[in-house]
Amino acid sequence: MANVTRRNFLKAIGIGGAAAATGFGCAANGTVADARSAHVVVVGGGSGGATAAKYLKRFSPEMQVTLIEPNATYYTCYGSNWVIGGHALMDDIKHTYGALKDRHGVNVVQDTVTEVDPARRTVRTAGGATMNYDRLIMSPGIDFRYDAVPGITAADAERIPHAWKAGEQTRLLRSQLEAMPNGGVFVMVAPGNPFRCPPGPYERASMVAHYFKQAKPRSKIIILDNKENFSKQGLFMSGWEQHYGEMIEWVPSSQGGQVEEIDAANLTAISDAGFTRIKADVLNYIPPQSAGAIAQQAGLVGDTFWCPVNQLTFESSIHPGIYVIGDSSVAGAMPKSGHSANNQAKVAAAAIVRELSGQEPLMPSTANTCYSLITPDHAISVAAVYAYKDGTISAVEGAGGVSPADAPASFRQQEALYTKGWYDGITADIWG
Ligand SMILES: Cc1cc2nc3c(=O)[nH]c(=O)nc-3n(C[C@H](O)[C@H](O)[C@H](O)COP(=O)(O)OP(=O)(O)OC[C@H]3O[C@@H](n4cnc5c(N)ncnc54)[C@H](O)[C@@H]3O)c2cc1C
């Protein structure tokens, strides 16, 4: 959140000083007289949820905040392409919840939420607990729509990794590339919009090409794309030409890129009404996506597979008292990125604390930056600043932009250093 220091924020919402001495209690109907006596439950300890839990405690230290996350270890998707390309290790993208617990006072529960009851304001978990909440923040990320293309099911991901959630899937794709012969074909099927991380597939192709160039130079990468253009396209394509020659072939939707069927047994993608069949040695099918399954169970999705929210606060426009942030939400012009989720979490946390203290939400200013490595020494970026206007989040004209097209190698190298700096900064902000 721009221009809001913690001290100003606390002043604005009336917490601290004399106000902090007054005691407030919970009203019987689920309404709360003050943020300090409230219990906020956060579902999902990823980029959005972990930030939200931490910042709720920073904004209102006496508030009870419970974060429910099934995994003790979180692997960031950002950086996972570097692992796939052999430029980083799994340990480099690994984060845990110790600081949230010990430093910030978040009650971290290792469990899976299986049911949300918006009327009773309760969540149930796989471990058998039922928990009351005054406000709920949902940041469950994405799920996959395996029913969108025939011939492949979720079970096939054990052989045909999506690697669009980091962890075991990242390891699997990396090991398949290692086992692939020199001269093999890596086929990626990229989804149509909207999906998690718009530049992600193209950074992945770059990192795989980086690996092939060193270890398997006769190999080929084919991207079958369900779109006509993609994020930072000109910069990616000129970087590919410069570093990888003709190793990467990008096929747009209108030229056979729109995959209509997968022959999973034969690792083959089928398009052009069956006329084009592309056989892979390693097939990376990234399915179309939707809000996380628990958001769907809770009835938070609209008719677009994603959760509509009041974009000023991120409160669900379907169920009051529930806030949906990160990839699951519909957030105007903001892309589905870790940086967006991190910013949205702070907006929602601030809005909840203010609402519980009887105050109007602040007018938020948010941002997104996304760095992509083309080689370990050549990075490109896109950045934008967003403001709430006429009911939606819009990009602020003249702010942000992409890396210049004609920058020298030293500029690209500098951006590669910023990439690592961005990673260290944002992960420290989320889990540190
Ligand atoms: C290859 C790739 C590269 C990327 N690179 C970048 C990048 O460079 N920059 C960038 O900003 N973004 C990047 N992203 C996007 C970024 O990873 C996501 O946008 C971001 O993680 C979304 O945050 P989130 O909180 O919505 O979801 P997540 O971070 O996925 O967190 C969701 C959490 O919810 C938990 N959860 C799910 N269901 C339940 C349940 N029922 N109960 C309890 N917990 C549950 C999950 O275990 C998970 O920990 C990349 C993504 C990919 C795939």
Short mmCIF file of C-alpha atoms and ligand atoms in Angstrom, two decimals:
data_model
loop_
_atom_site.label_atom_id
_atom_site.label_comp_id
_atom_site.label_asym_id
_atom_site.label_seq_id
_atom_site.Cartn_x
_atom_site.Cartn_y
_atom_site.Cartn_z
CA MET A 1 0.00 0.00 0.00
CA ALA A 2 1.54 3.25 -1.05
CA ASN A 3 1.91 6.21 1.27
CA VAL A 4 0.59 4.48 4.38
CA THR A 5 3.22 4.01 7.05
CA ARG A 6 2.34 1.71 9.92
CA ARG A 7 2.16 4.64 12.35
CA ASN A 8 -0.15 6.66 10.06
CA PHE A 9 -2.24 3.61 9.39
CA LEU A 10 -2.71 2.85 13.08
CA LYS A 11 -3.58 6.50 13.66
CA ALA A 12 -6.06 6.46 10.80
CA ILE A 13 -7.86 3.40 12.11
CA GLY A 14 -7.83 4.61 15.73
CA ILE A 15 -5.73 1.83 17.21
CA GLY A 16 -3.03 2.56 19.78
CA GLY A 17 -2.77 5.28 22.44
CA ALA A 18 -5.91 5.95 24.50
CA ALA A 19 -8.15 3.94 22.19
CA ALA A 20 -6.15 0.80 22.92
CA ALA A 21 -7.03 1.01 26.62
CA THR A 22 -10.74 0.56 26.00
CA GLY A 23 -12.01 -3.02 26.05
CA PHE A 24 -14.47 -4.30 23.45
CA GLY A 25 -16.25 -7.60 23.19
CA CYS A 26 -17.80 -9.78 20.53
CA ALA A 27 -21.49 -9.19 19.82
CA ALA A 28 -23.77 -12.24 19.78
CA ASN A 29 -24.77 -11.97 16.11
CA GLY A 30 -21.25 -12.27 14.79
CA THR A 31 -20.64 -8.56 14.52
CA VAL A 32 -17.59 -7.32 16.37
CA ALA A 33 -17.25 -4.10 18.29
CA ASP A 34 -13.53 -3.70 17.68
CA ALA A 35 -10.72 -5.22 15.67
CA ARG A 36 -8.83 -6.19 18.83
CA SER A 37 -11.47 -8.66 20.00
CA ALA A 38 -12.01 -10.21 16.58
CA HIS A 39 -10.95 -13.59 15.30
CA VAL A 40 -9.90 -13.56 11.65
CA VAL A 41 -9.29 -16.89 9.95
CA VAL A 42 -7.08 -16.98 6.86
CA VAL A 43 -7.31 -19.94 4.48
CA GLY A 44 -4.08 -20.68 2.59
CA GLY A 45 -0.51 -19.83 3.58
CA GLY A 46 0.72 -18.84 0.11
CA SER A 47 1.59 -15.42 -1.25
CA GLY A 48 -1.75 -13.85 -0.38
CA GLY A 49 -2.75 -15.69 2.80
CA ALA A 50 0.59 -15.54 4.61
CA THR A 51 0.88 -11.80 3.87
CA ALA A 52 -2.67 -11.19 5.08
CA ALA A 53 -2.11 -13.06 8.35
CA LYS A 54 1.12 -11.20 9.06
CA TYR A 55 -0.28 -7.75 8.22
CA LEU A 56 -3.49 -8.26 10.22
CA LYS A 57 -1.25 -8.77 13.26
CA ARG A 58 0.88 -5.76 12.35
CA PHE A 59 -2.15 -3.52 11.89
CA SER A 60 -3.98 -4.84 14.96
CA PRO A 61 -1.58 -6.73 17.25
CA GLU A 62 -4.27 -7.86 19.71
CA MET A 63 -6.46 -9.39 17.06
CA GLN A 64 -6.60 -13.20 17.01
CA VAL A 65 -5.43 -14.43 13.62
CA THR A 66 -5.49 -18.08 12.59
CA LEU A 67 -3.82 -19.21 9.38
CA ILE A 68 -4.87 -22.63 8.08
CA GLU A 69 -2.52 -24.26 5.59
CA PRO A 70 -2.07 -27.99 4.90
CA ASN A 71 1.66 -27.89 4.12
CA ALA A 72 4.46 -27.24 6.59
CA THR A 73 6.62 -26.15 3.68
CA TYR A 74 5.62 -23.78 0.90
CA TYR A 75 7.50 -23.74 -2.40
CA THR A 76 7.06 -20.57 -4.40
CA CYS A 77 6.01 -20.88 -8.02
CA TYR A 78 8.19 -17.85 -8.62
CA GLY A 79 11.66 -19.25 -9.00
CA SER A 80 10.29 -22.72 -9.85
CA ASN A 81 11.14 -22.18 -13.53
CA TRP A 82 14.74 -21.56 -12.44
CA VAL A 83 14.72 -24.96 -10.72
CA ILE A 84 13.25 -26.60 -13.82
CA GLY A 85 16.01 -25.01 -15.90
CA GLY A 86 18.72 -26.09 -13.44
CA HIS A 87 19.55 -22.55 -12.35
CA ALA A 88 18.27 -22.96 -8.74
CA LEU A 89 17.56 -25.71 -6.23
CA MET A 90 14.29 -26.63 -4.52
CA ASP A 91 15.73 -25.36 -1.24
CA ASP A 92 16.12 -21.91 -2.80
CA ILE A 93 12.33 -21.60 -3.21
CA LYS A 94 11.32 -23.16 0.10
CA HIS A 95 9.59 -21.24 2.93
CA THR A 96 8.12 -22.18 6.30
CA TYR A 97 5.81 -20.61 8.86
CA GLY A 98 8.10 -20.23 11.90
CA ALA A 99 8.38 -16.43 11.66
CA LEU A 100 4.64 -15.97 11.28
CA LYS A 101 4.13 -17.98 14.48
CA ASP A 102 7.05 -16.87 16.61
CA ARG A 103 7.71 -13.32 15.46
CA HIS A 104 4.25 -12.14 14.46
CA GLY A 105 1.94 -14.10 16.76
CA VAL A 106 -0.13 -15.79 14.06
CA ASN A 107 -1.81 -19.02 15.15
CA VAL A 108 -0.67 -21.35 12.35
CA VAL A 109 -2.74 -24.53 12.00
CA GLN A 110 -1.51 -27.27 9.69
CA ASP A 111 -4.76 -28.57 8.23
CA THR A 112 -7.00 -28.36 5.17
CA VAL A 113 -10.28 -26.44 5.19
CA THR A 114 -12.96 -28.73 3.79
CA GLU A 115 -16.06 -26.65 4.33
CA VAL A 116 -16.97 -23.01 4.78
CA ASP A 117 -20.37 -22.06 6.16
CA PRO A 118 -20.86 -18.35 5.40
CA ALA A 119 -24.18 -18.21 7.31
CA ARG A 120 -22.79 -19.61 10.58
CA ARG A 121 -19.37 -18.06 9.99
CA THR A 122 -17.55 -21.32 10.55
CA VAL A 123 -14.91 -23.35 8.78
CA ARG A 124 -14.40 -27.09 9.13
CA THR A 125 -11.14 -28.85 8.56
CA ALA A 126 -10.05 -32.28 7.38
CA GLY A 127 -8.59 -32.78 10.87
CA GLY A 128 -12.11 -32.54 12.33
CA ALA A 129 -11.97 -29.03 13.83
CA THR A 130 -14.77 -26.48 13.51
CA MET A 131 -13.65 -22.90 13.90
CA ASN A 132 -15.70 -19.72 14.26
CA TYR A 133 -14.58 -16.61 12.50
CA ASP A 134 -15.62 -12.97 12.62
CA ARG A 135 -14.02 -12.34 9.25
CA LEU A 136 -12.55 -14.87 6.83
CA ILE A 137 -9.82 -14.27 4.27
CA MET A 138 -9.59 -16.85 1.51
CA SER A 139 -6.41 -17.15 -0.54
CA PRO A 140 -6.52 -20.74 -1.81
CA GLY A 141 -4.83 -20.05 -5.15
CA ILE A 142 -5.92 -21.98 -8.21
CA ASP A 143 -7.40 -25.28 -9.24
CA PHE A 144 -7.27 -26.97 -12.63
CA ARG A 145 -10.09 -27.51 -15.10
CA TYR A 146 -9.07 -30.89 -16.44
CA ASP A 147 -12.54 -31.26 -17.99
CA ALA A 148 -11.79 -28.48 -20.50
CA VAL A 149 -9.80 -30.72 -22.89
CA PRO A 150 -10.65 -34.40 -23.49
CA GLY A 151 -8.10 -37.18 -23.15
CA ILE A 152 -6.37 -36.03 -19.97
CA THR A 153 -7.39 -36.14 -16.31
CA ALA A 154 -5.94 -34.87 -13.05
CA ALA A 155 -4.46 -38.34 -12.42
CA ASP A 156 -2.32 -37.95 -15.55
CA ALA A 157 -0.39 -35.12 -13.84
CA GLU A 158 1.82 -37.81 -12.30
CA ARG A 159 3.16 -38.53 -15.81
CA ILE A 160 2.31 -35.26 -17.57
CA PRO A 161 3.24 -32.57 -15.04
CA HIS A 162 1.67 -29.13 -15.11
CA ALA A 163 4.24 -27.83 -12.60
CA TRP A 164 1.88 -24.88 -12.09
CA LYS A 165 1.87 -25.46 -8.34
CA ALA A 166 5.42 -25.72 -7.08
CA GLY A 167 6.78 -28.67 -5.10
CA GLU A 168 6.61 -32.29 -6.25
CA GLN A 169 5.41 -31.20 -9.69
CA THR A 170 8.49 -29.00 -10.11
CA ARG A 171 10.76 -31.92 -9.19
CA LEU A 172 8.92 -34.23 -11.57
CA LEU A 173 9.22 -31.93 -14.58
CA ARG A 174 12.90 -31.30 -13.86
CA SER A 175 13.61 -35.04 -13.59
CA GLN A 176 11.78 -35.73 -16.87
CA LEU A 177 13.92 -33.12 -18.64
CA GLU A 178 17.05 -34.67 -17.16
CA ALA A 179 15.97 -38.09 -18.43
CA MET A 180 15.06 -36.79 -21.90
CA PRO A 181 17.49 -37.69 -24.72
CA ASN A 182 19.48 -35.01 -26.53
CA GLY A 183 17.36 -34.25 -29.62
CA GLY A 184 14.08 -34.81 -27.77
CA VAL A 185 11.03 -32.54 -27.95
CA PHE A 186 9.62 -30.66 -24.97
CA VAL A 187 6.02 -29.63 -25.67
CA MET A 188 4.28 -27.11 -23.46
CA VAL A 189 0.54 -26.52 -23.74
CA ALA A 190 -0.16 -23.00 -22.44
CA PRO A 191 -3.66 -21.99 -21.30
CA GLY A 192 -5.87 -19.14 -22.50
CA ASN A 193 -6.46 -16.08 -20.31
CA PRO A 194 -6.97 -15.63 -17.42
CA PHE A 195 -4.48 -17.88 -15.67
CA ARG A 196 -1.83 -17.76 -12.93
CA CYS A 197 1.25 -15.75 -13.95
CA PRO A 198 0.83 -14.47 -17.54
CA PRO A 199 4.60 -14.46 -18.35
CA GLY A 200 5.20 -17.82 -16.57
CA PRO A 201 5.01 -20.20 -19.56
CA TYR A 202 7.47 -18.10 -21.57
CA GLU A 203 9.95 -17.79 -18.74
CA ARG A 204 9.70 -21.58 -18.40
CA ALA A 205 10.46 -22.09 -22.09
CA SER A 206 13.46 -19.78 -21.68
CA MET A 207 14.83 -21.65 -18.67
CA VAL A 208 14.32 -25.04 -20.34
CA ALA A 209 16.16 -23.70 -23.41
CA HIS A 210 18.97 -22.52 -21.15
CA TYR A 211 19.29 -26.08 -19.82
CA PHE A 212 19.03 -27.69 -23.25
CA LYS A 213 21.65 -25.36 -24.68
CA GLN A 214 24.17 -26.65 -22.14
CA ALA A 215 23.12 -30.30 -21.79
CA LYS A 216 21.00 -31.28 -24.85
CA PRO A 217 21.63 -28.79 -27.63
CA ARG A 218 19.85 -30.77 -30.36
CA SER A 219 16.54 -30.64 -28.46
CA LYS A 220 13.49 -28.60 -29.35
CA ILE A 221 10.82 -26.67 -27.44
CA ILE A 222 7.32 -26.24 -28.85
CA ILE A 223 4.79 -24.00 -27.10
CA LEU A 224 1.24 -24.71 -28.19
CA ASP A 225 -0.64 -21.63 -27.04
CA ASN A 226 -4.34 -21.09 -26.57
CA LYS A 227 -3.83 -17.35 -27.25
CA GLU A 228 -2.76 -15.05 -30.05
CA ASN A 229 -0.25 -13.06 -28.02
CA PHE A 230 1.35 -13.09 -24.62
CA SER A 231 2.93 -10.97 -21.92
CA LYS A 232 6.25 -9.26 -22.83
CA GLN A 233 6.05 -11.07 -26.18
CA GLY A 234 8.46 -8.85 -28.16
CA LEU A 235 11.08 -8.98 -25.40
CA PHE A 236 10.82 -12.75 -25.00
CA MET A 237 11.00 -13.39 -28.72
CA SER A 238 14.01 -11.22 -29.33
CA GLY A 239 15.73 -12.79 -26.29
CA TRP A 240 14.97 -16.28 -27.63
CA GLU A 241 16.37 -15.39 -31.03
CA GLN A 242 19.50 -13.89 -29.47
CA HIS A 243 20.27 -16.79 -27.11
CA TYR A 244 18.56 -19.87 -28.46
CA GLY A 245 18.29 -19.44 -32.24
CA GLU A 246 15.42 -21.62 -33.44
CA MET A 247 15.26 -23.91 -30.43
CA ILE A 248 11.92 -22.44 -29.25
CA GLU A 249 8.89 -22.52 -31.53
CA TRP A 250 5.80 -20.65 -30.40
CA VAL A 251 2.53 -21.65 -32.06
CA PRO A 252 -0.37 -19.22 -31.54
CA SER A 253 -3.94 -20.41 -31.19
CA SER A 254 -4.93 -19.61 -34.80
CA GLN A 255 -2.01 -21.60 -36.24
CA GLY A 256 -2.57 -24.91 -34.49
CA GLY A 257 -1.74 -23.83 -30.95
CA GLN A 258 -5.27 -24.35 -29.68
CA VAL A 259 -5.09 -27.89 -28.33
CA GLU A 260 -8.39 -29.74 -28.67
CA GLU A 261 -7.43 -33.11 -27.24
CA ILE A 262 -4.57 -34.83 -25.49
CA ASP A 263 -3.62 -38.43 -26.20
CA ALA A 264 -2.18 -38.92 -22.74
CA ALA A 265 -0.93 -42.47 -23.33
CA ASN A 266 1.19 -41.29 -26.28
CA LEU A 267 2.17 -37.86 -24.89
CA THR A 268 0.55 -36.26 -27.93
CA ALA A 269 -1.27 -32.93 -28.27
CA ILE A 270 -3.94 -32.79 -30.95
CA SER A 271 -5.21 -29.65 -32.72
CA ASP A 272 -6.65 -28.51 -36.10
CA ALA A 273 -9.60 -30.92 -35.82
CA GLY A 274 -7.21 -33.84 -35.53
CA PHE A 275 -4.96 -32.88 -38.47
CA THR A 276 -2.07 -31.75 -36.26
CA ARG A 277 -0.65 -34.25 -33.77
CA ILE A 278 2.47 -33.24 -31.88
CA LYS A 279 4.25 -35.99 -30.02
CA ALA A 280 6.36 -34.98 -27.04
CA ASP A 281 9.22 -36.64 -25.23
CA VAL A 282 8.25 -34.49 -22.26
CA LEU A 283 4.74 -33.04 -22.21
CA ASN A 284 3.97 -30.09 -19.95
CA TYR A 285 0.21 -29.62 -20.10
CA ILE A 286 -0.83 -26.51 -18.16
CA PRO A 287 -4.61 -26.81 -17.84
CA PRO A 288 -7.10 -23.95 -17.85
CA GLN A 289 -7.64 -22.74 -14.30
CA SER A 290 -10.25 -21.69 -11.77
CA ALA A 291 -10.36 -20.36 -8.23
CA GLY A 292 -9.14 -22.86 -5.62
CA ALA A 293 -11.56 -25.74 -4.94
CA ILE A 294 -12.49 -24.53 -1.45
CA ALA A 295 -13.58 -21.15 -2.89
CA GLN A 296 -15.90 -23.03 -5.18
CA GLN A 297 -17.20 -25.18 -2.31
CA ALA A 298 -17.93 -22.02 -0.33
CA GLY A 299 -20.06 -20.65 -3.17
CA LEU A 300 -17.71 -17.72 -3.73
CA VAL A 301 -17.29 -18.11 -7.49
CA GLY A 302 -19.39 -16.25 -9.97
CA ASP A 303 -20.13 -17.59 -13.43
CA THR A 304 -16.53 -17.16 -14.62
CA PHE A 305 -14.75 -19.74 -12.39
CA TRP A 306 -13.32 -16.87 -10.27
CA CYS A 307 -14.52 -15.01 -7.18
CA PRO A 308 -16.07 -11.58 -7.68
CA VAL A 309 -15.18 -9.10 -4.93
CA ASN A 310 -15.68 -5.47 -3.99
CA GLN A 311 -12.40 -4.35 -5.52
CA LEU A 312 -12.01 -1.59 -2.94
CA THR A 313 -11.75 -4.05 -0.04
CA PHE A 314 -11.65 -7.57 -1.55
CA GLU A 315 -14.79 -8.53 0.37
CA SER A 316 -16.76 -11.12 -1.58
CA SER A 317 -19.68 -9.66 -3.48
CA ILE A 318 -21.51 -12.95 -2.83
CA HIS A 319 -20.87 -13.62 0.89
CA PRO A 320 -20.32 -10.65 3.25
CA GLY A 321 -17.63 -11.20 5.87
CA ILE A 322 -15.48 -13.27 3.52
CA TYR A 323 -12.59 -11.62 1.69
CA VAL A 324 -11.03 -13.31 -1.35
CA ILE A 325 -7.52 -12.33 -2.41
CA GLY A 326 -4.81 -13.60 -4.73
CA ASP A 327 -5.32 -15.72 -7.81
CA SER A 328 -8.85 -16.77 -6.83
CA SER A 329 -10.25 -13.25 -6.97
CA VAL A 330 -11.40 -11.07 -9.84
CA ALA A 331 -9.22 -8.00 -9.35
CA GLY A 332 -9.76 -5.74 -12.35
CA ALA A 333 -6.54 -5.13 -14.29
CA MET A 334 -4.27 -6.84 -11.74
CA PRO A 335 -2.68 -10.04 -13.09
CA LYS A 336 -2.74 -13.27 -11.13
CA SER A 337 0.72 -12.95 -9.60
CA GLY A 338 2.46 -13.32 -6.25
CA HIS A 339 3.14 -9.60 -6.22
CA SER A 340 -0.56 -8.86 -6.78
CA ALA A 341 -1.58 -11.34 -4.07
CA ASN A 342 0.86 -9.71 -1.64
CA ASN A 343 -0.56 -6.23 -2.32
CA GLN A 344 -4.17 -7.39 -2.22
CA ALA A 345 -3.56 -9.06 1.14
CA LYS A 346 -2.53 -5.73 2.66
CA VAL A 347 -5.59 -4.00 1.23
CA ALA A 348 -7.91 -6.67 2.64
CA ALA A 349 -6.17 -6.71 6.03
CA ALA A 350 -6.42 -2.92 6.28
CA ALA A 351 -10.06 -2.93 5.16
CA ILE A 352 -10.98 -5.55 7.78
CA VAL A 353 -9.28 -3.72 10.63
CA ARG A 354 -10.92 -0.44 9.63
CA GLU A 355 -14.34 -2.00 9.14
CA LEU A 356 -14.17 -3.67 12.55
CA SER A 357 -13.27 -0.28 14.02
CA GLY A 358 -16.26 1.39 12.34
CA GLN A 359 -14.27 3.21 9.68
CA GLU A 360 -14.50 3.50 5.93
CA PRO A 361 -11.85 1.72 3.85
CA LEU A 362 -8.83 3.68 2.70
CA MET A 363 -8.42 4.30 -1.01
CA PRO A 364 -5.79 1.70 -1.92
CA SER A 365 -2.92 2.03 -4.35
CA THR A 366 -1.41 -1.28 -5.46
CA ALA A 367 1.32 -2.47 -7.81
CA ASN A 368 2.63 -5.46 -9.68
CA THR A 369 6.12 -6.23 -10.91
CA CYS A 370 7.06 -9.36 -12.74
CA TYR A 371 10.64 -10.25 -13.69
CA SER A 372 11.38 -13.09 -16.10
CA LEU A 373 14.76 -14.67 -16.74
CA ILE A 374 15.59 -15.45 -20.36
CA THR A 375 19.07 -16.58 -19.31
CA PRO A 376 20.56 -16.27 -15.80
CA ASP A 377 22.14 -13.00 -17.01
CA HIS A 378 19.33 -11.64 -19.13
CA ALA A 379 16.06 -10.61 -17.50
CA ILE A 380 13.06 -8.55 -18.59
CA SER A 381 10.32 -7.04 -16.50
CA VAL A 382 6.83 -5.60 -16.53
CA ALA A 383 5.51 -3.24 -13.85
CA ALA A 384 2.23 -1.43 -13.23
CA VAL A 385 0.57 0.71 -10.59
CA TYR A 386 -3.14 0.35 -9.95
CA ALA A 387 -5.88 2.52 -8.47
CA TYR A 388 -9.51 1.89 -7.64
CA LYS A 389 -11.75 3.77 -10.02
CA ASP A 390 -15.44 3.43 -10.92
CA GLY A 391 -15.85 0.13 -9.10
CA THR A 392 -12.82 -1.58 -10.54
CA ILE A 393 -9.03 -1.73 -10.21
CA SER A 394 -7.43 0.00 -13.19
CA ALA A 395 -3.84 0.56 -14.25
CA VAL A 396 -2.64 4.11 -13.64
CA GLU A 397 -1.77 5.63 -16.99
CA GLY A 398 1.90 6.51 -17.44
CA ALA A 399 3.05 4.40 -14.48
CA GLY A 400 5.05 1.21 -15.02
CA GLY A 401 5.75 -0.36 -18.40
CA VAL A 402 8.05 -3.04 -19.75
CA SER A 403 11.85 -3.14 -20.11
CA PRO A 404 13.07 -1.17 -23.14
CA ALA A 405 13.33 -3.15 -26.38
CA ASP A 406 16.77 -1.85 -27.31
CA ALA A 407 18.56 -2.06 -23.95
CA PRO A 408 22.23 -3.15 -23.90
CA ALA A 409 23.35 -6.47 -22.35
CA SER A 410 24.44 -4.64 -19.18
CA PHE A 411 20.85 -3.46 -18.64
CA ARG A 412 19.49 -7.01 -19.04
CA GLN A 413 22.16 -8.22 -16.61
CA GLN A 414 21.14 -5.55 -14.12
CA GLU A 415 17.53 -6.71 -14.40
CA ALA A 416 18.68 -10.28 -13.68
CA LEU A 417 20.15 -8.97 -10.40
CA TYR A 418 16.90 -7.12 -9.65
CA THR A 419 15.03 -10.41 -10.25
CA LYS A 420 16.83 -12.02 -7.34
CA GLY A 421 16.41 -8.86 -5.26
CA TRP A 422 12.67 -8.87 -5.96
CA TYR A 423 12.48 -12.53 -4.90
CA ASP A 424 14.35 -11.97 -1.65
CA GLY A 425 12.33 -8.86 -0.84
CA ILE A 426 8.88 -10.24 -1.46
CA THR A 427 9.47 -13.57 0.26
CA ALA A 428 10.85 -11.75 3.32
CA ASP A 429 7.73 -9.57 3.32
CA ILE A 430 5.46 -12.63 3.13
CA TRP A 431 7.08 -15.25 5.38
CA GLY A 432 9.87 -13.34 7.16
C1 LIG B 1 5.84 -21.00 -13.07
C2 LIG B 1 5.30 -19.82 -12.31
C3 LIG B 1 6.09 -18.69 -12.16
C4 LIG B 1 5.59 -17.59 -11.44
N1 LIG B 1 6.37 -16.48 -11.33
C5 LIG B 1 5.89 -15.39 -10.70
C6 LIG B 1 6.68 -14.23 -10.60
O1 LIG B 1 7.81 -14.16 -11.09
N2 LIG B 1 6.17 -13.17 -9.93
C7 LIG B 1 4.94 -13.20 -9.36
O2 LIG B 1 4.54 -12.21 -8.75
N3 LIG B 1 4.15 -14.31 -9.45
C8 LIG B 1 4.59 -15.39 -10.10
N4 LIG B 1 3.81 -16.52 -10.19
C9 LIG B 1 2.41 -16.49 -9.68
C10 LIG B 1 2.30 -16.73 -8.19
O3 LIG B 1 2.92 -17.92 -7.81
C11 LIG B 1 0.81 -16.78 -7.79
O4 LIG B 1 0.11 -15.76 -8.44
C12 LIG B 1 0.66 -16.60 -6.29
O5 LIG B 1 1.30 -17.65 -5.61
C13 LIG B 1 -0.82 -16.53 -5.90
O6 LIG B 1 -0.93 -16.45 -4.50
P1 LIG B 1 -2.21 -17.08 -3.78
O7 LIG B 1 -2.09 -16.76 -2.35
O8 LIG B 1 -3.44 -16.70 -4.52
O9 LIG B 1 -2.05 -18.64 -4.03
P2 LIG B 1 -0.88 -19.61 -3.54
O10 LIG B 1 0.38 -18.89 -3.35
O11 LIG B 1 -0.92 -20.78 -4.46
O12 LIG B 1 -1.36 -20.09 -2.12
C14 LIG B 1 -2.50 -20.87 -1.96
C15 LIG B 1 -2.33 -21.65 -0.66
O13 LIG B 1 -3.61 -22.11 -0.24
C16 LIG B 1 -3.47 -23.40 0.28
N5 LIG B 1 -4.78 -24.03 0.21
C17 LIG B 1 -5.47 -24.37 -0.90
N6 LIG B 1 -6.63 -24.93 -0.56
C18 LIG B 1 -6.69 -24.93 0.80
C19 LIG B 1 -7.63 -25.41 1.75
N7 LIG B 1 -8.76 -26.00 1.37
N8 LIG B 1 -7.36 -25.24 3.05
C20 LIG B 1 -6.21 -24.63 3.46
N9 LIG B 1 -5.28 -24.18 2.60
C21 LIG B 1 -5.52 -24.35 1.29
C22 LIG B 1 -2.40 -24.06 -0.60
O14 LIG B 1 -1.79 -25.15 0.05
C23 LIG B 1 -1.45 -22.89 -0.83
O15 LIG B 1 -0.40 -22.86 0.11
C24 LIG B 1 4.29 -17.64 -10.87
C25 LIG B 1 3.51 -18.79 -11.03
C26 LIG B 1 4.01 -19.88 -11.75
C27 LIG B 1 3.15 -21.09 -11.89
#
